[in-house]
Coordinates of N, CA and C and ligand atoms in Angstrom, one line a residue:
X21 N 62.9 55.7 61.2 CA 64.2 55.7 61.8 C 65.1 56.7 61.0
X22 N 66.0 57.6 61.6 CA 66.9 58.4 61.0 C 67.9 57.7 60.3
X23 N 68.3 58.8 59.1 CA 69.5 58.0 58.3 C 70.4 58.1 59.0
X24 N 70.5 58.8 60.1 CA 72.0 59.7 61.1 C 71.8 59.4 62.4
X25 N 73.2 58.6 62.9 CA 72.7 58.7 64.2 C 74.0 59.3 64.4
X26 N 74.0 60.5 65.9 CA 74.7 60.9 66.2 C 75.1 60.4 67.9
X27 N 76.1 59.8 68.6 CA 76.2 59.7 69.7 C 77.7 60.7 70.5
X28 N 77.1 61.2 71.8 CA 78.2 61.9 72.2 C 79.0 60.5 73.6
X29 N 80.3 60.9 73.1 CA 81.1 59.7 73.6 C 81.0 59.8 74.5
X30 N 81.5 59.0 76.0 CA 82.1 59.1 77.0 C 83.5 60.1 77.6
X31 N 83.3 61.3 77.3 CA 84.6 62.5 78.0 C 84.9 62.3 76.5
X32 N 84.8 62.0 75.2 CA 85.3 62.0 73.9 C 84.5 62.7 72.8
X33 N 84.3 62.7 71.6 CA 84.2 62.7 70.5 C 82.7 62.7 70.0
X34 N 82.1 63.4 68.8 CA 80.8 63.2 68.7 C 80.8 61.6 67.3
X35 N 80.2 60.5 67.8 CA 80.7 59.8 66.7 C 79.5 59.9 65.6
X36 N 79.6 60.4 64.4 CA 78.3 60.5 63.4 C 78.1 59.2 62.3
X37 N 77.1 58.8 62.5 CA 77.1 57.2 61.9 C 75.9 57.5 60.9
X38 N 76.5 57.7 59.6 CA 75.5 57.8 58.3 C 75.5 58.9 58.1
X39 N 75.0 58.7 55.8 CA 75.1 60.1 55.2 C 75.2 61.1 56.1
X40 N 76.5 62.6 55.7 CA 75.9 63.3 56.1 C 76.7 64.2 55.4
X41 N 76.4 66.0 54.9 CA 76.7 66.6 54.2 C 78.0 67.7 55.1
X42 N 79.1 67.7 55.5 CA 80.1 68.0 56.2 C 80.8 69.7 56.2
X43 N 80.2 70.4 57.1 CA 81.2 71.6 56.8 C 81.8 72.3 58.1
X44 N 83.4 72.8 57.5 CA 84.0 73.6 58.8 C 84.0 74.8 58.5
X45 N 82.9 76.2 59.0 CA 82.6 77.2 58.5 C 82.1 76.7 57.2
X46 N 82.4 77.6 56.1 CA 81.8 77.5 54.9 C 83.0 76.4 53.7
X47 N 83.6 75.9 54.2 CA 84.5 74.7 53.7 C 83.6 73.8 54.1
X48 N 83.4 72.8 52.5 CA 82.6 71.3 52.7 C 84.0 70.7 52.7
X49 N 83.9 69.5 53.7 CA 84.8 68.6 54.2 C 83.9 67.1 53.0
X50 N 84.9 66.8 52.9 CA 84.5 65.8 51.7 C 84.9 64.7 52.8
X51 N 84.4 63.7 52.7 CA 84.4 62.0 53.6 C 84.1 61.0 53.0
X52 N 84.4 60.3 52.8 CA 83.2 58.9 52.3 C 83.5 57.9 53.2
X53 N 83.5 58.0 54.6 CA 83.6 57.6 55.4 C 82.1 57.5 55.9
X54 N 82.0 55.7 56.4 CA 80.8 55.9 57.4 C 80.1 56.5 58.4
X55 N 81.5 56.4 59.1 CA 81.5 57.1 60.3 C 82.2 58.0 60.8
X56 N 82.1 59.0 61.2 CA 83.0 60.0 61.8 C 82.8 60.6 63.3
X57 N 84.3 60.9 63.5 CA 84.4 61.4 65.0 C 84.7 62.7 65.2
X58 N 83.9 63.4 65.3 CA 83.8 64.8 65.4 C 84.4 65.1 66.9
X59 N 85.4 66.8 66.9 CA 86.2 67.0 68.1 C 85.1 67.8 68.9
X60 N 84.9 67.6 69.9 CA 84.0 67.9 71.1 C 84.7 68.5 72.1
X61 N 86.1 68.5 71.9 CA 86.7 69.3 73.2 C 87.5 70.8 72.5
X62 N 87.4 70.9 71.4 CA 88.4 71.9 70.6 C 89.4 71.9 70.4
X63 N 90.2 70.8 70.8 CA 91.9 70.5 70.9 C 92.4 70.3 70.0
X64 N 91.2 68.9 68.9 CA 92.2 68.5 68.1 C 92.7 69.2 66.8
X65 N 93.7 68.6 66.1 CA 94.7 69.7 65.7 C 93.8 69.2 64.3
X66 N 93.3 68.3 64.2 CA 92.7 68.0 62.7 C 90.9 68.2 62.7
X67 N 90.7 69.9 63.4 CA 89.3 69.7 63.3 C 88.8 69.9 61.9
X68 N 87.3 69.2 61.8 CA 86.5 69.0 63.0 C 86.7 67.7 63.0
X69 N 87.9 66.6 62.9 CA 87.7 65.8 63.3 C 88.4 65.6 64.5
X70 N 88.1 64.5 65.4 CA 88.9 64.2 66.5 C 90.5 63.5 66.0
X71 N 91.3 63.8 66.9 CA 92.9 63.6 66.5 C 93.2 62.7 68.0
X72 N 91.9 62.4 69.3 CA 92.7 61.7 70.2 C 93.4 62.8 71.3
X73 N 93.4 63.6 71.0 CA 94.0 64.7 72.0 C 92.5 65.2 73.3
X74 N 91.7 64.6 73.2 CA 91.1 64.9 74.1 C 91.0 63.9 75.1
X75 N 92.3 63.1 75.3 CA 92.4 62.0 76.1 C 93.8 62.5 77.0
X76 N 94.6 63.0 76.3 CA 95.8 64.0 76.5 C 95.6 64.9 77.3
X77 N 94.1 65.7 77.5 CA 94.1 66.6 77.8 C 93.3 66.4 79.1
X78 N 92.5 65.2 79.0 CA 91.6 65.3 80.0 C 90.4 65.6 80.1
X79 N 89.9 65.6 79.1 CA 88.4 66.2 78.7 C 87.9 65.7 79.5
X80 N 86.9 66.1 80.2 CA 85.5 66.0 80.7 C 84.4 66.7 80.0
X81 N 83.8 65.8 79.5 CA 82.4 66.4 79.2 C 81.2 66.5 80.2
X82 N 80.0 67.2 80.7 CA 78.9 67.0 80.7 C 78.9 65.9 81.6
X83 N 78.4 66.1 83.0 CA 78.3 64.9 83.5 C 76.7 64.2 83.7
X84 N 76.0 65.3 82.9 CA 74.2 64.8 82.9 C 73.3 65.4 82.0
X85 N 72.5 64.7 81.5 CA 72.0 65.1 80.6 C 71.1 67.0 80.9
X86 N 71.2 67.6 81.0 CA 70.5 68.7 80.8 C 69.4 69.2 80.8
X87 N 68.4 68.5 81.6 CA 66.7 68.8 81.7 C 66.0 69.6 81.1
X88 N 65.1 69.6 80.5 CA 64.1 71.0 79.6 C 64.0 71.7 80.8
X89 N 64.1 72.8 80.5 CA 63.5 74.0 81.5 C 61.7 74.2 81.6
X90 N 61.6 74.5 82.7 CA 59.9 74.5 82.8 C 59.6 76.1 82.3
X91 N 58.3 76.2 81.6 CA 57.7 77.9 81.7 C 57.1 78.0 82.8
X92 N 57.2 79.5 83.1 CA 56.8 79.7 84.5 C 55.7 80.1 84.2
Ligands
LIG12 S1 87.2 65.2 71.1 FE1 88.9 64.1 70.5 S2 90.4 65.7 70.1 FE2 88.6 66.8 70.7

C-alpha cells in the first residue's frame, strides 16, 4: 500500500494524505501537516494550496474519468 494517497475532490481540491516532499516551482513549501488540499482550479490566492475560491467561482472539474487510448 502507498504512503500517499492522493484524491481529486468533487468540482474541488486535490486532497494529499501522507508524507510528502512539497514544491511550488523550485520553492519547497514546508508543511507538517497531514493532509493537504492542493488548488485544482488555479484561483486560489494561497497556491498551491486551496483557499475555497473554487466554490466562488464555480469550478467544474472533469466530469469522467478519461479512458486509455487504444494503439492502432
Ligand atoms: S481548488 Fe480550491 S481554490 Fe482552487
Amino acid at each position: 500500500m502507498p504512503d500517499v494517497k492522493i484524491t481529486a475532490t468533487r468540482n474541488g481540491p486535490y486532497k494529499v494524505e501522507g508524507p510528502i516532499d512539497l514544491y511550488y516551482g523550485d520553492l519547497r513549501i514546508e508543511t507538517d501537516q497531514p493532509t493537504v488540499f492542493l488548488c485544482r482550479c488555479s484561483a486560489s490566492s494561497k497556491k498551491p494550496f486551496c483557499d475555497g475560491t473554487h466554490s466562488k467561482i464555480g469550478f467544474q472539474a472533469a466530469a469522467q474519468i478519461v479512458p486509455e487510448s487504444k494503439e492502432d
